[in-house]
mmCIF file of C-alpha atoms in Angstrom:
data_model
loop_
_atom_site.group_PDB
_atom_site.id
_atom_site.type_symbol
_atom_site.label_atom_id
_atom_site.label_comp_id
_atom_site.label_asym_id
_atom_site.label_seq_id
_atom_site.Cartn_x
_atom_site.Cartn_y
_atom_site.Cartn_z
ATOM 1 C CA UNK M 1 -89.905 60.851 -18.225
ATOM 2 C CA UNK M 2 -86.156 61.641 -17.240
ATOM 3 C CA UNK M 3 -84.342 58.596 -18.779
ATOM 4 C CA UNK M 4 -81.993 56.663 -15.695
ATOM 5 C CA UNK M 5 -78.564 55.788 -17.574
ATOM 6 C CA UNK M 6 -77.891 51.949 -16.388
ATOM 7 C CA UNK M 7 -74.579 50.872 -15.781
ATOM 8 C CA UNK M 8 -72.345 47.718 -17.053
ATOM 9 C CA UNK M 9 -72.286 46.655 -13.173
ATOM 10 C CA UNK M 10 -76.394 47.131 -13.001
ATOM 11 C CA UNK M 11 -77.344 45.871 -16.562
ATOM 12 C CA UNK M 12 -75.544 42.748 -15.226
ATOM 13 C CA UNK M 13 -77.302 42.285 -11.412
ATOM 14 C CA UNK M 14 -80.404 42.665 -13.322
ATOM 15 C CA UNK M 15 -80.362 39.845 -16.114
ATOM 16 C CA UNK M 16 -78.230 37.939 -13.892
ATOM 17 C CA UNK M 17 -80.964 37.926 -10.825
ATOM 18 C CA UNK M 18 -83.774 37.737 -13.991
ATOM 19 C CA UNK M 19 -82.244 34.044 -15.480
ATOM 20 C CA UNK M 20 -81.823 32.617 -11.763
ATOM 21 C CA UNK M 21 -85.604 33.571 -11.141
ATOM 22 C CA UNK M 22 -86.572 31.671 -14.395
ATOM 23 C CA UNK M 23 -84.821 29.111 -13.977
ATOM 24 C CA UNK M 24 -85.541 27.990 -10.233
ATOM 25 C CA UNK M 25 -88.847 27.301 -11.783
ATOM 26 C CA UNK M 26 -88.868 23.382 -13.029
ATOM 27 C CA UNK M 27 -88.408 23.027 -16.327
ATOM 28 C CA UNK M 28 -92.076 21.408 -16.641
ATOM 29 C CA UNK M 29 -93.474 24.741 -15.909
ATOM 30 C CA UNK M 30 -91.007 26.379 -17.984
ATOM 31 C CA UNK M 31 -91.462 24.088 -21.972
ATOM 32 C CA UNK M 32 -94.106 26.152 -23.247
ATOM 33 C CA UNK M 33 -92.883 26.736 -25.612
ATOM 34 C CA UNK M 34 -91.470 23.208 -26.350
ATOM 35 C CA UNK M 35 -94.633 21.759 -26.176
ATOM 36 C CA UNK M 36 -96.452 24.051 -28.480
ATOM 37 C CA UNK M 37 -94.096 23.272 -31.170
ATOM 38 C CA UNK M 38 -94.143 19.215 -30.909
ATOM 39 C CA UNK M 39 -97.894 18.998 -29.284
ATOM 40 C CA UNK M 40 -96.459 16.771 -26.922
ATOM 41 C CA UNK M 41 -94.389 16.880 -23.557
ATOM 42 C CA UNK M 42 -90.705 15.464 -23.683
ATOM 43 C CA UNK M 43 -88.883 13.341 -22.217
ATOM 44 C CA UNK M 44 -85.087 13.709 -23.437
ATOM 45 C CA UNK M 45 -83.619 9.924 -23.106
ATOM 46 C CA UNK M 46 -80.145 10.912 -23.737
ATOM 47 C CA UNK M 47 -78.134 14.270 -22.553
ATOM 48 C CA UNK M 48 -74.890 14.644 -20.688
ATOM 49 C CA UNK M 49 -73.547 16.930 -17.910
ATOM 50 C CA UNK M 50 -70.622 19.200 -18.383
ATOM 51 C CA UNK M 51 -70.980 17.915 -22.323
ATOM 52 C CA UNK M 52 -67.661 19.909 -24.396
ATOM 53 C CA UNK M 53 -67.297 21.686 -21.053
ATOM 54 C CA UNK M 54 -71.017 22.807 -21.658
ATOM 55 C CA UNK M 55 -71.913 24.653 -17.834
ATOM 56 C CA UNK M 56 -75.048 23.497 -15.996
ATOM 57 C CA UNK M 57 -76.411 26.080 -15.854
ATOM 58 C CA UNK M 58 -76.774 26.183 -20.194
ATOM 59 C CA UNK M 59 -77.615 22.703 -20.235
ATOM 60 C CA UNK M 60 -80.512 23.665 -18.428
ATOM 61 C CA UNK M 61 -81.293 26.890 -20.774
ATOM 62 C CA UNK M 62 -80.671 24.712 -23.231
ATOM 63 C CA UNK M 63 -83.232 21.922 -22.113
ATOM 64 C CA UNK M 64 -85.466 24.895 -21.400
ATOM 65 C CA UNK M 65 -85.057 26.135 -24.810
ATOM 66 C CA UNK M 66 -85.726 23.125 -26.646
ATOM 67 C CA UNK M 67 -89.367 22.874 -24.552
ATOM 68 C CA UNK M 68 -87.539 19.175 -22.561
ATOM 69 C CA UNK M 69 -90.123 18.827 -19.358
ATOM 70 C CA UNK M 70 -87.652 15.746 -18.114
ATOM 71 C CA UNK M 71 -84.379 14.977 -19.100
ATOM 72 C CA UNK M 72 -81.999 11.654 -18.493
ATOM 73 C CA UNK M 73 -78.006 12.964 -17.758
ATOM 74 C CA UNK M 74 -75.865 9.891 -18.594
ATOM 75 C CA UNK M 75 -72.364 9.791 -16.704
ATOM 76 C CA UNK M 76 -69.294 8.335 -18.690
ATOM 77 C CA UNK M 77 -67.259 6.021 -16.826
ATOM 78 C CA UNK M 78 -64.641 7.033 -14.637
ATOM 79 C CA UNK M 79 -61.338 6.643 -16.811
ATOM 80 C CA UNK M 80 -62.761 8.150 -19.836
ATOM 81 C CA UNK M 81 -65.468 10.606 -21.136
ATOM 82 C CA UNK M 82 -67.130 8.929 -23.303
ATOM 83 C CA UNK M 83 -64.674 10.379 -26.214
ATOM 84 C CA UNK M 84 -66.726 13.818 -25.591
ATOM 85 C CA UNK M 85 -65.061 15.398 -22.143
ATOM 86 C CA UNK M 86 -68.680 14.416 -19.430
ATOM 87 C CA UNK M 87 -69.401 13.767 -16.452
ATOM 88 C CA UNK M 88 -69.608 10.730 -14.650
ATOM 89 C CA UNK M 89 -71.485 9.190 -12.314
ATOM 90 C CA UNK M 90 -71.352 11.974 -9.726
ATOM 91 C CA UNK M 91 -72.181 15.203 -11.372
ATOM 92 C CA UNK M 92 -74.914 13.589 -12.638
ATOM 93 C CA UNK M 93 -76.193 12.360 -8.649
ATOM 94 C CA UNK M 94 -76.048 15.951 -7.387
ATOM 95 C CA UNK M 95 -78.246 17.182 -10.347
ATOM 96 C CA UNK M 96 -80.736 15.188 -9.783
ATOM 97 C CA UNK M 97 -79.909 15.751 -6.080
ATOM 98 C CA UNK M 98 -80.431 20.045 -7.204
ATOM 99 C CA UNK M 99 -83.153 19.827 -9.852
ATOM 100 C CA UNK M 100 -85.705 16.495 -8.894
ATOM 101 C CA UNK M 101 -88.398 17.826 -10.451
ATOM 102 C CA UNK M 102 -85.979 18.048 -14.318
ATOM 103 C CA UNK M 103 -83.554 15.191 -14.676
ATOM 104 C CA UNK M 104 -83.362 11.769 -13.377
ATOM 105 C CA UNK M 105 -80.362 9.967 -13.963
ATOM 106 C CA UNK M 106 -78.121 6.208 -15.614
ATOM 107 C CA UNK M 107 -75.549 4.313 -13.667
ATOM 108 C CA UNK M 108 -72.758 4.065 -14.997
ATOM 109 C CA UNK M 109 -68.784 2.282 -15.560
ATOM 110 C CA UNK M 110 -66.075 0.723 -18.019
ATOM 111 C CA UNK M 111 -68.009 -3.148 -17.356
ATOM 112 C CA UNK M 112 -64.211 -4.479 -16.928
ATOM 113 C CA UNK M 113 -62.795 -2.680 -14.433
ATOM 114 C CA UNK M 114 -62.470 -4.776 -11.786
ATOM 115 C CA UNK M 115 -64.825 -1.686 -9.261
ATOM 116 C CA UNK M 116 -67.365 -1.767 -12.455
ATOM 117 C CA UNK M 117 -70.198 -3.981 -11.186
ATOM 118 C CA UNK M 118 -69.867 -2.652 -7.253
ATOM 119 C CA UNK M 119 -69.825 1.062 -9.109
ATOM 120 C CA UNK M 120 -73.215 0.638 -11.181
ATOM 121 C CA UNK M 121 -74.554 -1.318 -7.867
ATOM 122 C CA UNK M 122 -74.006 2.161 -6.054
ATOM 123 C CA UNK M 123 -75.871 4.589 -7.960
ATOM 124 C CA UNK M 124 -78.524 2.410 -9.170
ATOM 125 C CA UNK M 125 -79.458 1.979 -4.703
ATOM 126 C CA UNK M 126 -78.871 5.617 -4.840
ATOM 127 C CA UNK M 127 -82.220 6.159 -8.055
ATOM 128 C CA UNK M 128 -80.665 5.554 -11.050
ATOM 129 C CA UNK M 129 -83.202 4.690 -13.602
ATOM 130 C CA UNK M 130 -80.221 3.047 -15.485
ATOM 131 C CA UNK M 131 -77.550 1.628 -16.819
ATOM 132 C CA UNK M 132 -75.373 3.855 -19.561
ATOM 133 C CA UNK M 133 -74.212 5.361 -22.068
ATOM 134 C CA UNK M 134 -72.171 1.802 -22.175
ATOM 135 C CA UNK M 135 -69.449 3.201 -24.881
ATOM 136 C CA UNK M 136 -66.667 1.227 -24.147
ATOM 137 C CA UNK M 137 -64.430 -1.014 -26.640
ATOM 138 C CA UNK M 138 -65.753 -4.151 -26.236
ATOM 139 C CA UNK M 139 -67.455 -6.940 -28.357
ATOM 140 C CA UNK M 140 -71.363 -6.157 -27.969
ATOM 141 C CA UNK M 141 -71.012 -9.905 -26.281
ATOM 142 C CA UNK M 142 -68.944 -9.629 -24.637
ATOM 143 C CA UNK M 143 -68.572 -11.081 -20.817
ATOM 144 C CA UNK M 144 -69.056 -7.561 -19.419
ATOM 145 C CA UNK M 145 -71.943 -6.690 -21.265
ATOM 146 C CA UNK M 146 -74.013 -9.583 -20.161
ATOM 147 C CA UNK M 147 -72.661 -9.090 -16.178
ATOM 148 C CA UNK M 148 -74.716 -5.537 -16.967
ATOM 149 C CA UNK M 149 -77.557 -6.780 -18.702
ATOM 150 C CA UNK M 150 -77.583 -9.318 -15.886
ATOM 151 C CA UNK M 151 -77.620 -6.040 -13.456
ATOM 152 C CA UNK M 152 -80.124 -4.575 -15.223
ATOM 153 C CA UNK M 153 -82.435 -6.993 -14.925
ATOM 154 C CA UNK M 154 -82.116 -6.903 -11.383
ATOM 155 C CA UNK M 155 -82.412 -4.065 -10.449
ATOM 156 C CA UNK M 156 -85.761 -4.317 -13.426
ATOM 157 C CA UNK M 157 -84.061 -1.182 -15.611
ATOM 158 C CA UNK M 158 -82.507 -0.631 -19.115
ATOM 159 C CA UNK M 159 -78.950 -0.305 -20.708
ATOM 160 C CA UNK M 160 -78.129 1.990 -23.718
ATOM 161 C CA UNK M 161 -75.613 0.719 -25.258
ATOM 162 C CA UNK M 162 -73.794 3.040 -27.923
ATOM 163 C CA UNK M 163 -72.874 0.837 -31.354
ATOM 164 C CA UNK M 164 -69.924 1.942 -33.456
ATOM 165 C CA UNK M 165 -67.799 -0.554 -36.624
ATOM 166 C CA UNK M 166 -64.514 -0.931 -35.389
ATOM 167 C CA UNK M 167 -64.936 0.845 -31.818
ATOM 168 C CA UNK M 168 -67.929 0.623 -29.309
ATOM 169 C CA UNK M 169 -69.827 -2.458 -28.769
ATOM 170 C CA UNK M 170 -68.922 -4.220 -32.168
ATOM 171 C CA UNK M 171 -70.431 -7.312 -33.652
ATOM 172 C CA UNK M 172 -74.808 -5.692 -33.609
ATOM 173 C CA UNK M 173 -75.272 -8.983 -36.128
ATOM 174 C CA UNK M 174 -74.597 -10.255 -32.580
ATOM 175 C CA UNK M 175 -76.541 -9.001 -30.952
ATOM 176 C CA UNK M 176 -79.538 -11.260 -31.006
ATOM 177 C CA UNK M 177 -77.688 -13.643 -28.885
ATOM 178 C CA UNK M 178 -77.675 -11.665 -25.818
ATOM 179 C CA UNK M 179 -80.975 -10.140 -26.728
ATOM 180 C CA UNK M 180 -82.332 -14.218 -26.527
ATOM 181 C CA UNK M 181 -80.368 -14.263 -22.955
ATOM 182 C CA UNK M 182 -81.065 -11.931 -21.479
ATOM 183 C CA UNK M 183 -85.057 -11.411 -22.064
ATOM 184 C CA UNK M 184 -86.036 -9.647 -19.497
ATOM 185 C CA UNK M 185 -83.690 -7.164 -19.515
ATOM 186 C CA UNK M 186 -84.523 -3.909 -21.680
ATOM 187 C CA UNK M 187 -81.870 -2.707 -24.299
ATOM 188 C CA UNK M 188 -81.682 0.624 -26.080
ATOM 189 C CA UNK M 189 -79.808 1.072 -28.906
ATOM 190 C CA UNK M 190 -78.260 4.286 -30.050
ATOM 191 C CA UNK M 191 -75.359 5.643 -32.674
ATOM 192 C CA UNK M 192 -74.180 5.252 -36.022
ATOM 193 C CA UNK M 193 -73.767 1.572 -35.902
ATOM 194 C CA UNK M 194 -77.696 0.995 -34.267
ATOM 195 C CA UNK M 195 -79.267 3.827 -36.365
ATOM 196 C CA UNK M 196 -77.143 2.738 -40.180
ATOM 197 C CA UNK M 197 -78.690 -0.691 -40.330
ATOM 198 C CA UNK M 198 -81.987 0.202 -40.791
ATOM 199 C CA UNK M 199 -80.817 -0.075 -44.057
ATOM 200 C CA UNK M 200 -80.472 -3.863 -45.106
ATOM 201 C CA UNK M 201 -77.556 -3.331 -47.450
ATOM 202 C CA UNK M 202 -75.662 -0.826 -45.263
ATOM 203 C CA UNK M 203 -71.651 -1.308 -45.282
ATOM 204 C CA UNK M 204 -70.857 -0.901 -42.305
ATOM 205 C CA UNK M 205 -67.646 1.316 -42.317
ATOM 206 C CA UNK M 206 -70.041 4.365 -43.325
ATOM 207 C CA UNK M 207 -71.202 6.815 -40.170
ATOM 208 C CA UNK M 208 -73.910 8.330 -41.847
ATOM 209 C CA UNK M 209 -74.567 6.611 -44.847
ATOM 210 C CA UNK M 210 -77.063 8.572 -46.800
ATOM 211 C CA UNK M 211 -79.434 7.430 -49.812
ATOM 212 C CA UNK M 212 -82.588 5.428 -50.150
ATOM 213 C CA UNK M 213 -82.820 2.425 -47.370
ATOM 214 C CA UNK M 214 -83.987 -1.131 -47.757
ATOM 215 C CA UNK M 215 -85.713 -2.290 -45.452
ATOM 216 C CA UNK M 216 -84.875 -4.795 -43.403
ATOM 217 C CA UNK M 217 -81.453 -4.026 -41.613
ATOM 218 C CA UNK M 218 -80.374 -5.702 -38.461
ATOM 219 C CA UNK M 219 -82.205 -2.633 -36.669
ATOM 220 C CA UNK M 220 -85.075 -2.967 -38.057
ATOM 221 C CA UNK M 221 -85.378 -6.617 -37.446
ATOM 222 C CA UNK M 222 -84.197 -6.429 -33.812
ATOM 223 C CA UNK M 223 -87.425 -3.469 -32.631
ATOM 224 C CA UNK M 224 -89.571 -6.242 -34.511
ATOM 225 C CA UNK M 225 -88.530 -9.614 -33.244
ATOM 226 C CA UNK M 226 -87.365 -9.375 -29.896
ATOM 227 C CA UNK M 227 -89.401 -7.252 -27.186
ATOM 228 C CA UNK M 228 -86.650 -5.750 -25.164
ATOM 229 C CA UNK M 229 -85.472 -3.945 -27.933
ATOM 230 C CA UNK M 230 -85.928 -0.338 -27.915
ATOM 231 C CA UNK M 231 -84.200 2.780 -30.534
ATOM 232 C CA UNK M 232 -82.245 6.241 -29.416
ATOM 233 C CA UNK M 233 -83.331 8.289 -31.715
ATOM 234 C CA UNK M 234 -80.869 11.329 -30.084
ATOM 235 C CA UNK M 235 -77.415 12.223 -32.015
ATOM 236 C CA UNK M 236 -76.021 12.791 -35.812
ATOM 237 C CA UNK M 237 -76.756 8.987 -36.208
ATOM 238 C CA UNK M 238 -79.984 9.415 -35.064
ATOM 239 C CA UNK M 239 -81.149 12.556 -36.996
ATOM 240 C CA UNK M 240 -79.646 11.306 -40.394
ATOM 241 C CA UNK M 241 -81.114 8.236 -39.780
ATOM 242 C CA UNK M 242 -84.478 9.899 -39.603
ATOM 243 C CA UNK M 243 -83.830 12.595 -42.896
ATOM 244 C CA UNK M 244 -81.712 10.482 -45.306
ATOM 245 C CA UNK M 245 -84.573 8.710 -46.648
ATOM 246 C CA UNK M 246 -88.264 10.332 -45.654
ATOM 247 C CA UNK M 247 -90.801 8.104 -46.719
ATOM 248 C CA UNK M 248 -89.229 5.228 -45.643
ATOM 249 C CA UNK M 249 -88.468 7.009 -42.099
ATOM 250 C CA UNK M 250 -92.848 7.441 -42.396
ATOM 251 C CA UNK M 251 -92.995 3.633 -41.843
ATOM 252 C CA UNK M 252 -90.030 2.853 -39.860
ATOM 253 C CA UNK M 253 -92.004 5.423 -37.196
ATOM 254 C CA UNK M 254 -95.572 3.682 -37.477
ATOM 255 C CA UNK M 255 -93.736 0.442 -37.465
ATOM 256 C CA UNK M 256 -92.130 1.494 -35.132
ATOM 257 C CA UNK M 257 -93.371 3.558 -32.610
ATOM 258 C CA UNK M 258 -93.266 1.526 -29.547
ATOM 259 C CA UNK M 259 -90.448 0.888 -29.351
ATOM 260 C CA UNK M 260 -87.934 4.286 -30.606
ATOM 261 C CA UNK M 261 -87.650 7.773 -27.782
ATOM 262 C CA UNK M 262 -86.993 10.933 -28.043
ATOM 263 C CA UNK M 263 -83.565 11.451 -27.313
ATOM 264 C CA UNK M 264 -80.729 14.963 -28.226
ATOM 265 C CA UNK M 265 -77.396 14.311 -27.219
ATOM 266 C CA UNK M 266 -76.471 17.458 -28.522
ATOM 267 C CA UNK M 267 -73.346 19.533 -27.091
ATOM 268 C CA UNK M 268 -74.249 23.612 -27.792
ATOM 269 C CA UNK M 269 -75.789 25.970 -25.187
ATOM 270 C CA UNK M 270 -78.514 27.244 -27.819
ATOM 271 C CA UNK M 271 -80.967 24.880 -27.839
ATOM 272 C CA UNK M 272 -82.728 25.820 -30.941
ATOM 273 C CA UNK M 273 -81.702 26.701 -34.632
ATOM 274 C CA UNK M 274 -79.599 24.710 -36.818
ATOM 275 C CA UNK M 275 -76.613 24.214 -34.709
ATOM 276 C CA UNK M 276 -79.085 22.500 -32.025
ATOM 277 C CA UNK M 277 -79.765 18.966 -33.469
ATOM 278 C CA UNK M 278 -81.852 17.984 -30.741
ATOM 279 C CA UNK M 279 -84.015 20.722 -31.933
ATOM 280 C CA UNK M 280 -83.595 19.010 -35.791
ATOM 281 C CA UNK M 281 -84.846 15.908 -34.546
ATOM 282 C CA UNK M 282 -88.532 17.372 -32.496
ATOM 283 C CA UNK M 283 -88.566 19.482 -35.941
ATOM 284 C CA UNK M 284 -88.635 16.105 -38.243
ATOM 285 C CA UNK M 285 -90.464 13.515 -36.742
ATOM 286 C CA UNK M 286 -93.030 15.695 -36.228
ATOM 287 C CA UNK M 287 -92.601 16.780 -40.101
ATOM 288 C CA UNK M 288 -92.233 12.733 -40.542
ATOM 289 C CA UNK M 289 -95.460 11.790 -38.204
ATOM 290 C CA UNK M 290 -98.520 12.899 -39.010
ATOM 291 C CA UNK M 291 -99.941 10.883 -36.537
ATOM 292 C CA UNK M 292 -100.406 12.490 -32.625
ATOM 293 C CA UNK M 293 -100.448 9.226 -31.250
ATOM 294 C CA UNK M 294 -97.229 8.020 -32.315
ATOM 295 C CA UNK M 295 -95.548 11.181 -31.656
ATOM 296 C CA UNK M 296 -96.315 11.203 -27.679
ATOM 297 C CA UNK M 297 -95.090 7.798 -27.913
ATOM 298 C CA UNK M 298 -91.716 8.649 -29.316
ATOM 299 C CA UNK M 299 -91.200 12.376 -27.433
ATOM 300 C CA UNK M 300 -92.511 10.952 -23.651
ATOM 301 C CA UNK M 301 -94.916 8.270 -23.738
ATOM 302 C CA UNK M 302 -92.296 4.829 -24.276
ATOM 303 C CA UNK M 303 -89.093 6.260 -22.049
ATOM 304 C CA UNK M 304 -91.895 6.945 -19.259
ATOM 305 C CA UNK M 305 -92.674 3.406 -19.527
ATOM 306 C CA UNK M 306 -89.463 2.312 -20.034
ATOM 307 C CA UNK M 307 -87.776 4.368 -16.749
ATOM 308 C CA UNK M 308 -91.431 4.370 -14.993
ATOM 309 C CA UNK M 309 -90.870 7.788 -14.268
ATOM 310 C CA UNK M 310 -93.809 10.708 -14.500
ATOM 311 C CA UNK M 311 -94.091 14.358 -14.452
#
């Protein structure tokens, strides 16, 4: 059979069409490789649009490669990009309108701005299933954060909070007061200070601690003592907390199996390999939890229950 030369234009046209056809399908129908790897469907609690310049097509390709079935998109506030040039409310809302089987979205705004409450409520009315990522320079028990908690309670959606010492939502040791004041609002903890405090002896100045964990840190106690407190395993901080002391992690995953939610929060474009912390987190949970029931809770059942979403 005679071989016909393929021009560069023909190659681009053919591969581009094939990719477009593939990505026109819902991620839930394309995630078989991820399901076989995780042994469970996956809800990714923590992703962003335009993350470090990543395109919408690259985001969808990334999530497909990780085996994710539903993705929660977290917008930035009006004047900040969550320190990562992330897209705002309109971008995440648009993605859910284009791909309703693949994405759900949260609402967000800087809560101490005059239009903060109005903006968040606008997108809650449009179908946001949560508020966040709240990553702004405030005390964690400040009045603006209490406004967010009140609003979340009114709409019965959770609030995802980025805790970072001397930067965002500071004074984690006082957050129990917020949990007690707003018992009908669910909160999801995330980031360096949240995950560092699995250790009772955590040095608050250290963002990515290493070494053995002494059970009973602030985070451990909040998850144990308050039914409205949950944990987002995303980002380098979440992955670090899983890998630093594997013996502790096995007990931690079992102890808090009803409170932990898988998230990626990675900005790579491949969705696999050592450069993708989201896929590394999936792998680590698989390795450190032998119980299929626990894994299914972490990978999708807890998020499905908390966010009231299904496949």
